Coordinates of C-alpha atoms in Angstrom, one line a residue:
M18 CA 100.6 7.2 22.3
G19 CA 100.6 6.4 26.5
Q20 CA 102.8 9.0 28.7
P21 CA 106.4 10.0 27.7
R22 CA 109.2 8.8 30.3
R23 CA 110.4 10.3 33.6
W24 CA 114.2 9.1 32.2
L25 CA 115.0 9.3 28.8
P26 CA 118.0 7.3 27.2
Y27 CA 120.0 8.1 24.8
A28 CA 123.2 6.8 22.7
T29 CA 126.1 8.7 21.5
A30 CA 128.6 8.4 18.9
S31 CA 131.1 10.5 17.8
A32 CA 134.8 11.2 16.3
G33 CA 137.9 13.4 17.5
P34 CA 139.4 15.3 18.4
L35 CA 139.0 17.4 15.5
L36 CA 140.7 21.0 17.3
A37 CA 143.7 19.0 19.2
G38 CA 147.2 19.8 19.0
S39 CA 149.4 18.2 16.1
G40 CA 150.1 14.6 16.7
T41 CA 147.2 14.2 18.6
P42 CA 145.4 11.1 17.2
V43 CA 141.9 10.7 16.4
G44 CA 139.7 8.2 18.2
V45 CA 135.9 7.3 18.4
N46 CA 133.7 8.3 21.4
V47 CA 130.7 5.7 22.1
F48 CA 128.6 6.5 25.4
A49 CA 124.9 5.2 26.8
G50 CA 123.5 8.3 28.4
I51 CA 120.4 8.9 30.5
D52 CA 118.5 12.2 31.1
H53 CA 116.2 13.6 33.5
P54 CA 114.2 17.0 33.3
I55 CA 114.6 19.1 36.2
L56 CA 112.2 21.5 35.2
N57 CA 108.7 21.4 32.7
P58 CA 110.1 19.6 30.0
I59 CA 108.2 21.8 27.0
A60 CA 110.0 24.7 28.6
G61 CA 113.4 22.4 28.1
L62 CA 115.1 25.0 30.7
L63 CA 117.0 22.8 32.7
S64 CA 118.0 18.8 33.1
A65 CA 120.3 16.6 34.3
A66 CA 122.1 14.2 32.4
G67 CA 124.7 11.2 33.1
E68 CA 126.8 9.3 31.0
V69 CA 129.0 6.2 30.9
G70 CA 131.3 5.4 28.1
A71 CA 134.7 5.3 26.7
S72 CA 137.1 6.6 24.1
W73 CA 139.6 4.5 21.6
A74 CA 142.2 5.7 20.0
S75 CA 145.7 4.5 19.4
G76 CA 144.1 1.1 20.2
K77 CA 144.0 2.4 23.6
I78 CA 140.7 2.4 25.2
K79 CA 139.9 4.9 28.0
P80 CA 136.4 4.7 29.8
A81 CA 134.6 7.6 31.1
V82 CA 131.9 8.9 33.2
R83 CA 130.1 12.1 32.3
L84 CA 127.7 14.8 34.4
L85 CA 126.3 17.2 32.8
A86 CA 123.7 20.2 33.1
E87 CA 121.7 21.2 29.8
V88 CA 118.9 23.4 28.7
P89 CA 117.8 21.6 26.1
G90 CA 115.8 24.7 24.9
L91 CA 119.0 25.8 23.6
G92 CA 120.5 22.8 22.7
L93 CA 123.5 23.4 25.3
S94 CA 125.0 21.8 27.9
A95 CA 127.8 22.0 30.6
G96 CA 129.7 19.5 33.0
V97 CA 132.7 17.3 33.5
D98 CA 134.1 14.4 32.0
W99 CA 136.1 12.3 34.4
Q100 CA 138.2 9.2 33.2
P101 CA 139.5 6.6 36.0
G102 CA 143.3 7.3 37.0
E103 CA 143.2 10.7 35.8
Q104 CA 143.9 13.4 38.4
Q105 CA 140.8 15.6 37.8
A106 CA 138.0 15.9 35.8
D107 CA 137.8 17.9 32.6
A108 CA 135.3 20.7 31.9
L109 CA 132.7 19.7 29.2
F110 CA 130.4 22.0 27.0
G111 CA 128.6 20.9 24.4
F112 CA 125.7 21.8 21.9
R113 CA 123.2 20.0 19.7
T114 CA 120.7 20.0 17.3
A115 CA 118.7 18.1 14.9
I116 CA 119.4 20.1 11.5
R117 CA 116.7 18.5 9.9
R118 CA 113.3 18.4 11.5
G119 CA 112.7 15.2 13.2
G120 CA 116.7 14.2 13.1
I121 CA 119.0 14.9 11.0
I122 CA 118.5 11.0 10.4
G123 CA 115.0 10.8 11.4
H124 CA 114.0 9.3 14.6
G125 CA 115.1 12.6 17.1
T126 CA 118.8 12.2 16.0
M127 CA 120.7 15.1 16.7
V128 CA 124.4 16.1 15.6
R129 CA 126.3 16.9 19.2
I130 CA 129.2 19.1 19.3
D131 CA 131.4 18.3 22.6
W132 CA 134.6 20.7 23.8
L133 CA 136.9 19.9 26.1
P134 CA 139.0 22.9 26.9
T135 CA 141.5 21.7 29.4
R136 CA 142.5 18.7 27.7
H137 CA 144.2 20.1 24.3
Q138 CA 141.0 21.9 23.3
T139 CA 139.5 18.7 22.2
L140 CA 136.7 18.9 19.6
N141 CA 134.4 15.7 19.4
V142 CA 131.6 15.8 16.6
G143 CA 129.1 12.9 16.5
V144 CA 125.3 11.8 16.4
Q145 CA 123.1 11.5 19.5
L146 CA 120.1 8.8 19.1
P147 CA 117.0 8.3 21.7
L148 CA 116.9 4.8 23.1
L149 CA 113.5 3.0 24.3
Q150 CA 111.5 6.6 22.8
P151 CA 109.3 5.3 20.1
F152 CA 107.3 9.0 19.2
A153 CA 111.2 10.5 18.8
G154 CA 111.5 12.4 15.7
R155 CA 107.3 11.7 15.6
T156 CA 105.6 14.2 17.3
R157 CA 104.8 16.6 14.9
P158 CA 104.8 17.5 11.0
H159 CA 108.1 17.4 9.2
Q160 CA 106.9 19.8 6.6
T161 CA 105.7 23.6 8.1
S162 CA 104.5 24.8 4.9
V163 CA 101.8 23.2 2.9
R164 CA 101.7 22.5 -1.0
Y165 CA 98.4 21.9 -3.3
P166 CA 99.4 18.9 -5.6
P167 CA 99.9 20.0 -8.7
R168 CA 97.9 17.7 -11.2
A169 CA 99.5 16.2 -14.4
A170 CA 99.7 18.1 -17.6
S171 CA 98.0 15.0 -19.2
T172 CA 94.6 15.9 -16.8
R173 CA 94.5 19.5 -17.7
T174 CA 92.0 20.4 -21.0
A175 CA 92.6 22.5 -23.4
R176 CA 93.5 25.8 -22.6
I177 CA 91.0 27.5 -25.8
G178 CA 90.7 31.3 -25.9
R179 CA 94.7 31.8 -24.2
G180 CA 95.9 34.9 -25.5
R181 CA 92.5 36.4 -26.4
T182 CA 91.7 39.7 -25.7
V183 CA 88.9 41.0 -24.2
S184 CA 86.1 43.5 -25.3
S185 CA 86.9 46.9 -23.9
A186 CA 83.5 46.6 -21.7
S187 CA 84.4 44.0 -20.5
E188 CA 88.0 45.2 -19.5
R189 CA 86.2 48.2 -17.4
A190 CA 84.0 46.2 -16.0
I191 CA 87.1 44.0 -14.8
Q192 CA 88.8 46.9 -13.7
T193 CA 85.9 48.3 -11.7
A194 CA 85.5 44.6 -10.1
E195 CA 89.2 44.7 -9.3
Q196 CA 88.6 48.1 -7.7
R197 CA 85.5 46.8 -5.3
A198 CA 87.2 43.5 -4.7
A199 CA 90.4 45.3 -3.0
L200 CA 87.6 47.0 -0.8
I201 CA 85.6 44.2 -0.2
S202 CA 89.4 42.3 1.0
D203 CA 89.6 45.6 3.5
Y204 CA 86.7 44.5 5.0
E205 CA 87.1 41.1 5.6
S206 CA 90.6 40.9 6.6
L207 CA 90.8 38.9 9.7
I208 CA 94.0 40.7 10.7
G209 CA 92.3 44.3 11.0
H210 CA 94.7 46.6 8.8
R211 CA 92.0 49.2 8.9
D212 CA 89.0 50.0 10.7
R213 CA 85.6 49.3 9.3
R214 CA 85.1 53.3 9.7
T215 CA 88.4 53.9 7.3
S216 CA 86.5 51.1 5.0
D217 CA 83.6 52.4 5.0
T218 CA 85.2 56.2 3.6
L219 CA 86.6 54.5 1.4
A220 CA 83.9 52.8 0.2
R221 CA 81.9 56.2 -0.1
A222 CA 85.1 57.7 -1.6
V223 CA 84.9 54.5 -4.3
L224 CA 81.1 54.5 -4.9
G225 CA 79.2 57.6 -4.0
A226 CA 77.3 55.7 -1.2
G227 CA 78.7 54.3 2.1
S228 CA 77.8 50.7 2.9
Y229 CA 79.2 47.1 2.6
D230 CA 76.4 45.8 0.9
D231 CA 76.3 48.8 -1.8
L232 CA 80.3 47.2 -2.0
V233 CA 79.6 43.3 -2.7
R234 CA 76.4 44.2 -4.9
S235 CA 78.3 46.8 -7.3
Y236 CA 81.3 43.8 -7.7
D237 CA 78.4 41.4 -8.5
S238 CA 77.2 44.0 -10.9
A239 CA 80.5 44.3 -12.4
L240 CA 81.6 40.9 -12.8
A241 CA 77.8 40.0 -14.5
S242 CA 78.6 43.3 -17.2
A243 CA 82.3 41.5 -18.0
F244 CA 80.9 38.0 -18.6
A245 CA 78.1 39.5 -20.4
G246 CA 79.8 40.9 -23.6
A247 CA 80.6 37.1 -24.5
P248 CA 77.9 35.8 -25.5
R249 CA 75.0 36.8 -27.7
D250 CA 72.1 36.6 -25.4
S251 CA 71.7 38.1 -21.9
A252 CA 70.5 34.6 -20.4
S253 CA 73.7 32.9 -21.7
G254 CA 75.8 35.8 -20.2
V255 CA 73.8 34.7 -16.8
A256 CA 74.5 30.9 -17.2
I257 CA 77.9 31.4 -17.8
A258 CA 78.8 34.0 -15.1
A259 CA 77.2 31.5 -12.9
A260 CA 79.6 28.6 -14.0
A261 CA 82.9 30.6 -13.5
R262 CA 82.2 31.8 -9.8
A263 CA 81.4 28.4 -9.2
H264 CA 84.2 27.1 -10.4
L265 CA 86.3 30.0 -8.9
L266 CA 84.5 29.0 -5.4
D267 CA 84.8 25.5 -5.4
D268 CA 88.6 25.3 -6.9
V269 CA 90.2 28.5 -5.7
I270 CA 88.2 30.4 -2.4
L271 CA 87.3 27.3 -0.3
P272 CA 90.3 25.1 -0.8
Y273 CA 92.8 28.1 -0.2
D274 CA 91.1 30.1 2.5
A275 CA 91.1 26.0 4.2
L276 CA 94.8 26.4 4.8
F277 CA 94.3 29.6 6.7
G278 CA 97.1 29.5 8.9
Q279 CA 99.4 27.3 7.4
V280 CA 102.3 28.2 5.8
K281 CA 102.2 28.1 1.7
S282 CA 104.9 27.4 -0.2
G283 CA 105.1 27.0 -4.2
P284 CA 102.8 27.9 -6.3
V285 CA 99.6 26.9 -4.3
I286 CA 97.0 29.5 -5.4
D287 CA 98.5 28.9 -9.2
D288 CA 97.6 25.2 -9.6
M289 CA 94.3 25.8 -7.9
F290 CA 93.6 28.6 -10.1
D291 CA 94.5 26.6 -13.5
A292 CA 92.3 23.7 -11.9
A293 CA 89.0 26.2 -12.0
R294 CA 90.2 27.4 -15.3
D295 CA 90.4 23.9 -16.2
H296 CA 87.3 22.8 -15.3
F297 CA 85.2 25.8 -16.7
A298 CA 86.8 25.3 -20.0
R299 CA 85.4 21.9 -19.8
W300 CA 82.0 23.2 -19.0
L301 CA 82.1 25.7 -21.8
R302 CA 83.2 23.1 -24.2
D303 CA 80.2 20.9 -23.2
S304 CA 77.5 23.1 -22.5
A305 CA 74.7 24.4 -25.5
R306 CA 74.2 27.5 -23.9
A307 CA 77.7 28.5 -24.7
G308 CA 78.2 27.6 -28.2
A309 CA 80.2 30.5 -29.7
A310 CA 80.2 32.5 -27.0
A311 CA 83.4 29.8 -25.2
P312 CA 87.0 31.5 -26.5
G313 CA 85.2 35.2 -25.6
A314 CA 83.8 34.0 -21.7
L315 CA 87.4 32.0 -21.3
A316 CA 89.2 35.3 -22.3
V317 CA 87.0 37.0 -19.7
F318 CA 87.5 34.3 -17.1
D319 CA 91.6 35.0 -17.4
A320 CA 91.2 38.4 -17.1
W321 CA 89.2 37.7 -14.0
R322 CA 91.7 35.5 -12.8
A323 CA 94.6 37.5 -13.1
M324 CA 92.7 40.1 -11.5
L325 CA 92.0 38.0 -8.2
E326 CA 95.9 37.0 -8.7
R327 CA 96.4 40.8 -8.1
V328 CA 94.4 41.0 -5.2
Q329 CA 95.3 38.0 -3.6
R330 CA 99.1 39.6 -3.6
T331 CA 98.2 42.7 -2.2
I332 CA 96.5 40.8 0.8
Q333 CA 99.7 38.8 1.1
D334 CA 101.9 41.8 0.7
R335 CA 100.2 43.3 3.3
T336 CA 100.2 41.0 6.2
D337 CA 103.9 39.6 4.8
D338 CA 102.7 36.5 6.1
S339 CA 101.1 33.7 3.8
R340 CA 99.3 32.0 6.8
L341 CA 96.8 34.8 7.0
V342 CA 96.0 35.2 3.4
W343 CA 92.0 35.1 3.9
L344 CA 90.0 35.3 0.1
P345 CA 86.2 36.5 0.8
P346 CA 83.8 34.4 -0.5
Q347 CA 81.9 37.2 -2.1
L348 CA 84.4 37.2 -4.8
A349 CA 82.5 34.3 -6.4
L350 CA 79.4 34.7 -4.4
S351 CA 77.0 36.8 -5.3
P352 CA 74.3 38.0 -2.8
D353 CA 71.0 36.3 -3.3
Q354 CA 73.4 33.0 -2.5
Y355 CA 74.0 33.5 0.7
D356 CA 70.8 36.1 2.1
E357 CA 68.7 33.1 3.6
Q358 CA 69.5 30.8 6.4
D359 CA 69.1 27.3 4.3
E360 CA 71.7 29.0 1.5
I361 CA 74.5 29.0 4.2
D362 CA 73.5 25.9 5.9
R363 CA 74.5 24.5 2.1
L364 CA 77.7 26.5 1.4
V365 CA 78.6 25.2 4.9
G366 CA 78.2 21.8 3.6
R367 CA 79.6 22.8 0.4
V368 CA 82.7 23.4 2.5
T369 CA 82.8 20.8 5.1
G370 CA 81.9 17.7 2.2
R371 CA 78.9 17.0 4.5
S372 CA 75.1 18.6 4.9
F373 CA 73.5 19.7 8.1
T374 CA 71.5 17.3 9.9
K375 CA 68.2 17.7 11.6
G376 CA 67.0 17.7 14.9
N377 CA 70.2 18.0 16.8
T378 CA 69.6 19.6 20.0
T379 CA 71.8 22.4 21.2
A380 CA 72.8 23.2 24.8
Y381 CA 74.4 26.2 26.3
L382 CA 76.2 25.5 29.3
R383 CA 77.7 27.7 32.1
A384 CA 81.5 26.9 32.6
A385 CA 80.6 25.6 36.5
D386 CA 78.3 23.3 34.6
L387 CA 81.0 21.6 32.3
P388 CA 82.7 19.1 35.1
L389 CA 79.2 17.8 35.8
E390 CA 78.6 17.3 32.2
I391 CA 81.8 15.8 31.6
A392 CA 81.2 13.0 33.9
R393 CA 77.7 12.6 33.2
S394 CA 79.2 12.0 29.7
I395 CA 81.8 9.4 31.1
I396 CA 78.9 7.4 33.1
A397 CA 76.9 7.8 29.7
A398 CA 79.0 6.0 27.5
R399 CA 78.2 2.5 26.0
R400 CA 80.8 2.0 23.1
Y401 CA 83.3 4.6 23.6
H402 CA 83.9 8.0 25.3
V403 CA 87.0 10.9 24.0
L404 CA 88.0 13.1 26.4
W405 CA 90.5 16.1 24.8
V406 CA 92.0 18.6 26.9
H407 CA 94.8 20.8 27.7
D408 CA 94.7 20.0 31.1
F409 CA 93.9 17.7 33.9
T410 CA 95.2 18.5 37.0
G411 CA 97.2 16.5 39.7
R412 CA 97.9 19.1 42.1
R413 CA 97.2 23.1 42.6
P414 CA 100.2 25.0 42.7
S415 CA 99.9 24.7 46.4
G416 CA 100.4 20.5 46.5
E417 CA 97.2 20.2 47.6
L418 CA 95.0 17.9 45.6
D419 CA 92.9 18.8 43.0
Q420 CA 89.4 17.9 44.1
I421 CA 87.6 18.5 40.5
S422 CA 90.1 15.9 38.9
Y423 CA 89.7 13.4 41.9
T424 CA 86.4 13.6 41.7
M425 CA 86.4 13.0 38.4
V426 CA 88.7 9.8 38.6
T427 CA 86.8 8.2 41.3
D428 CA 83.6 9.4 41.1
A429 CA 82.8 9.1 37.3
Y430 CA 86.1 7.2 35.6
L431 CA 86.4 4.2 37.9
P432 CA 82.5 3.7 38.7
A433 CA 82.2 3.8 34.8
L434 CA 84.8 1.3 34.4
T435 CA 83.5 -1.0 36.6
A436 CA 80.0 -0.6 35.5
A437 CA 81.1 -1.5 32.2
V438 CA 82.7 -4.5 33.7
Q439 CA 79.7 -6.0 35.7
R440 CA 77.4 -5.6 31.9
Y441 CA 80.4 -7.4 29.9
D442 CA 79.0 -10.7 30.2
S443 CA 75.8 -10.1 28.7
T444 CA 76.8 -7.4 26.4
G445 CA 79.9 -8.2 25.0
V446 CA 81.2 -4.5 24.8
M447 CA 83.6 -2.8 26.4
P448 CA 83.4 0.5 26.5
Q449 CA 87.0 2.6 25.3
Y450 CA 87.7 5.5 27.2
F451 CA 90.1 7.7 25.5
I452 CA 92.1 11.1 27.3
L453 CA 93.9 13.1 24.9
L454 CA 96.1 15.7 27.2
D455 CA 98.4 18.2 26.3
A456 CA 102.1 17.8 27.8
F457 CA 102.5 21.3 28.9
Y458 CA 99.6 21.4 31.6
Y459 CA 100.3 17.4 32.6
N460 CA 103.9 18.4 33.4
A461 CA 103.1 21.4 35.3
R462 CA 100.1 20.5 37.3
Q463 CA 101.5 16.7 38.0
G464 CA 99.1 15.5 35.7
R465 CA 100.7 12.0 35.7
L466 CA 99.3 11.6 38.9
W467 CA 96.1 10.4 37.4
M468 CA 97.2 9.1 34.4
N469 CA 98.9 6.7 36.1
V470 CA 95.5 5.5 38.1
L471 CA 93.4 5.5 34.8
E472 CA 95.9 3.9 33.0
H473 CA 96.7 1.0 34.4
P474 CA 93.7 0.6 37.4
M475 CA 94.6 -3.1 37.6
T476 CA 97.7 -2.8 39.0
T477 CA 98.4 0.8 40.4
G478 CA 98.9 2.1 43.5
I479 CA 97.3 4.3 45.9
P480 CA 99.4 7.5 44.7
L481 CA 98.4 9.7 47.6
R482 CA 100.3 11.6 50.6
S483 CA 99.6 10.6 53.9
N484 CA 97.7 13.8 55.3
E485 CA 94.9 12.3 52.1
R486 CA 93.7 9.6 53.8
R487 CA 90.4 9.9 53.2
E488 CA 91.0 10.6 49.6
A489 CA 93.3 7.6 49.5
E490 CA 90.7 5.3 50.8
H491 CA 88.1 6.4 48.7
L492 CA 90.3 5.7 45.9
R493 CA 91.0 2.3 46.9
E494 CA 87.0 1.7 47.8
R495 CA 86.9 2.5 43.8
L496 CA 89.7 0.4 42.9
D497 CA 88.7 -2.3 44.9
A498 CA 85.5 -2.3 43.6
L499 CA 86.8 -2.6 39.7
R500 CA 89.1 -5.5 40.4
A501 CA 86.5 -7.2 41.9
A502 CA 83.9 -6.8 38.7
V503 CA 86.8 -8.0 37.0
A504 CA 87.6 -11.4 39.1
A505 CA 83.6 -11.7 39.1
S506 CA 83.3 -11.6 35.2
H507 CA 83.5 -15.2 33.5
R508 CA 83.4 -13.4 29.9
L509 CA 86.6 -11.4 31.0
Q510 CA 88.5 -14.5 32.8
H511 CA 87.6 -16.9 30.0
E512 CA 89.0 -14.1 27.2
A513 CA 92.4 -13.5 29.4
A514 CA 93.3 -16.9 29.6
Q515 CA 93.0 -17.2 25.9
H516 CA 95.1 -14.1 25.5
G517 CA 97.2 -13.3 27.9
G518 CA 96.1 -13.4 31.3
A519 CA 96.6 -10.0 33.5
S520 CA 98.4 -8.5 31.2
W521 CA 95.7 -8.5 29.1
L522 CA 93.3 -7.4 31.2
D523 CA 95.5 -4.4 32.2
A524 CA 95.2 -3.7 28.7
V525 CA 91.6 -4.1 28.1
V526 CA 90.2 -2.4 31.5
K527 CA 91.5 0.9 31.5
V528 CA 91.4 4.0 30.2
H529 CA 93.6 5.2 27.2
V530 CA 95.8 7.6 27.7
N531 CA 97.4 10.0 25.2
I532 CA 100.0 13.0 25.8
T533 CA 100.1 15.1 22.9
L534 CA 102.8 17.3 21.5
P535 CA 105.4 15.2 24.3
S536 CA 108.7 17.6 23.8
D537 CA 111.0 17.1 21.5
F538 CA 113.6 19.2 20.4
S539 CA 114.3 17.6 17.1
F540 CA 111.6 20.2 15.5
R541 CA 112.7 23.7 15.1
N542 CA 111.7 26.3 12.8
S543 CA 112.0 29.7 12.1
R544 CA 108.5 30.2 11.6
M545 CA 107.8 30.1 15.3
V546 CA 109.1 33.3 16.3
P547 CA 110.3 35.1 12.9
P548 CA 113.0 35.8 12.4
L549 CA 114.9 33.8 15.1
P550 CA 116.0 30.7 13.5
F551 CA 115.7 27.3 15.0
I552 CA 112.9 27.9 17.5
P553 CA 111.5 24.9 18.9
D554 CA 108.2 23.8 18.2
N555 CA 107.1 23.0 21.9
I556 CA 106.3 26.6 22.2
S557 CA 102.9 25.4 20.5
R558 CA 100.5 23.6 21.9
D559 CA 97.8 21.9 21.7
H560 CA 94.6 23.8 23.3
R561 CA 91.0 21.7 22.4
K562 CA 88.4 21.2 24.5
L563 CA 86.2 18.7 23.5
A564 CA 83.9 15.9 25.3
L565 CA 82.3 13.2 23.3
Y566 CA 81.0 9.5 23.6
D567 CA 78.8 6.9 21.3
L568 CA 78.7 9.5 18.2
T569 CA 78.6 6.7 14.7
E570 CA 77.9 7.3 11.3
A571 CA 75.4 4.8 11.5
N572 CA 73.8 6.2 13.9
P573 CA 73.8 10.2 13.9
D574 CA 71.6 10.6 16.9
A575 CA 73.4 8.5 19.0
G576 CA 75.8 10.3 21.5
E577 CA 76.9 13.6 22.4
V578 CA 79.6 16.2 21.9
L579 CA 80.6 18.9 24.5
V580 CA 82.8 21.8 23.2
T581 CA 83.8 23.3 26.5
G582 CA 85.8 26.2 26.9
V583 CA 87.9 25.0 30.1
G584 CA 90.0 22.1 31.2
V585 CA 89.7 20.2 34.2
G586 CA 90.5 21.3 37.5
E587 CA 89.1 23.2 40.3
H588 CA 90.3 26.7 39.0
Y589 CA 87.9 26.0 36.1
A590 CA 85.5 25.2 38.3

């Protein structure tokens, strides 16, 4: 993605005046402008813009110049509109909004309204289009909710047993299980609906005993009793109940909980329950153990499903937010399925679709050790290196150079690039170095200072101040060493001659910088700060902190991952 522009060009076209006095001809206005953030562009509190264009009406063209102060976060602007030859400049007020996420017609386009009160209450309405901004309207998801993809009707199995009633014993068992399931969801709530002591009290009132394990065992026993009434023998009943649990876990609970934190819209869980029922019906049809018990077993499954749907609705009503609904896996797992570490490992593998690999080494580090470990990982990389952080500080609030970031650039990244170039003639492998850096602190802490150096080490100047001579000299030595290594590499020079010369070298010998979630006010929604509408997505940030290198599917023993809690800067060290 590179780095976002400091100066943001755009074009606007509008028609008007719409509310001018009678007899005023309607015309067309076309302007080209450039916007420059004054404060952090993520916050969108202040920017300045200049526009040059013309208005056409009744066959006459009137050129105009505009200067605007803007609050992009609110979509508001105010300034002056001056037409050459006029005695005065007219006040101009504006509002712009995307209406649709990503732009009214995509590409970050916004509806724009301009009001000139001193020019006969002129009101112009049009569209503003970002120019030379390839990621405008593409930086966030256009859909703010998830939908479980409904399957075609032809793929659904015959719904044998639908409409059958269950035995009175199974019905009582389902009612008991529902009572226990509601309490289990209280214990497993991730939003603190009730504290543990209150849940213990409720469990004692229901069970006459008071422990979470007793509650889970009671639920498990009630569920087993519900399915036990369908077959003729207990062994078949156990197998049927186990199959029902497995399909509910795989088709409902795991995929639904995987959406935790996301807004669900439409029949998300209905489709998941349908999938579980269809798979269970197919198992009953194909299983020799089920036999004549299949219709009764499916009827019990339907009653169980209806009970779990009520539990899910209760949880959602309690949270008033589909993002916070969590279905406890214990609703489908029996206690003996997760009481040993190997079983838990297999369950985690079931969730991720990938089993644990043996022989990994895990080490805990102090926060103060992390900058050195990140630097070591950069130098150790032979194929690729990824640093994904929210902050790579350029300067501290005092304006002084951040020494940790400075050292990471001059004593880790640049020497690593130099060594890779020196190996290139023999290895033919140029490691790829990637930085993914969130735009908020990139702007707030002058991250551009070091990103420019890393992104263009073959051509960059020395971006330091006159009172930073020692640091500037050290940086110059590192850059000179890298450029000398490139000049001395016969293989690089030969390939550069074939592929574009200096521009090719600048694209290959570098750190690939990606500023994630750059400012884009064409993305707004009502879910950021309910119930306020049109809050910009800018307030949601990427706060991941990872470093990894040289891991491959073919050789999972190679490389390393650092899962960190800090960014790169003195205040973290």
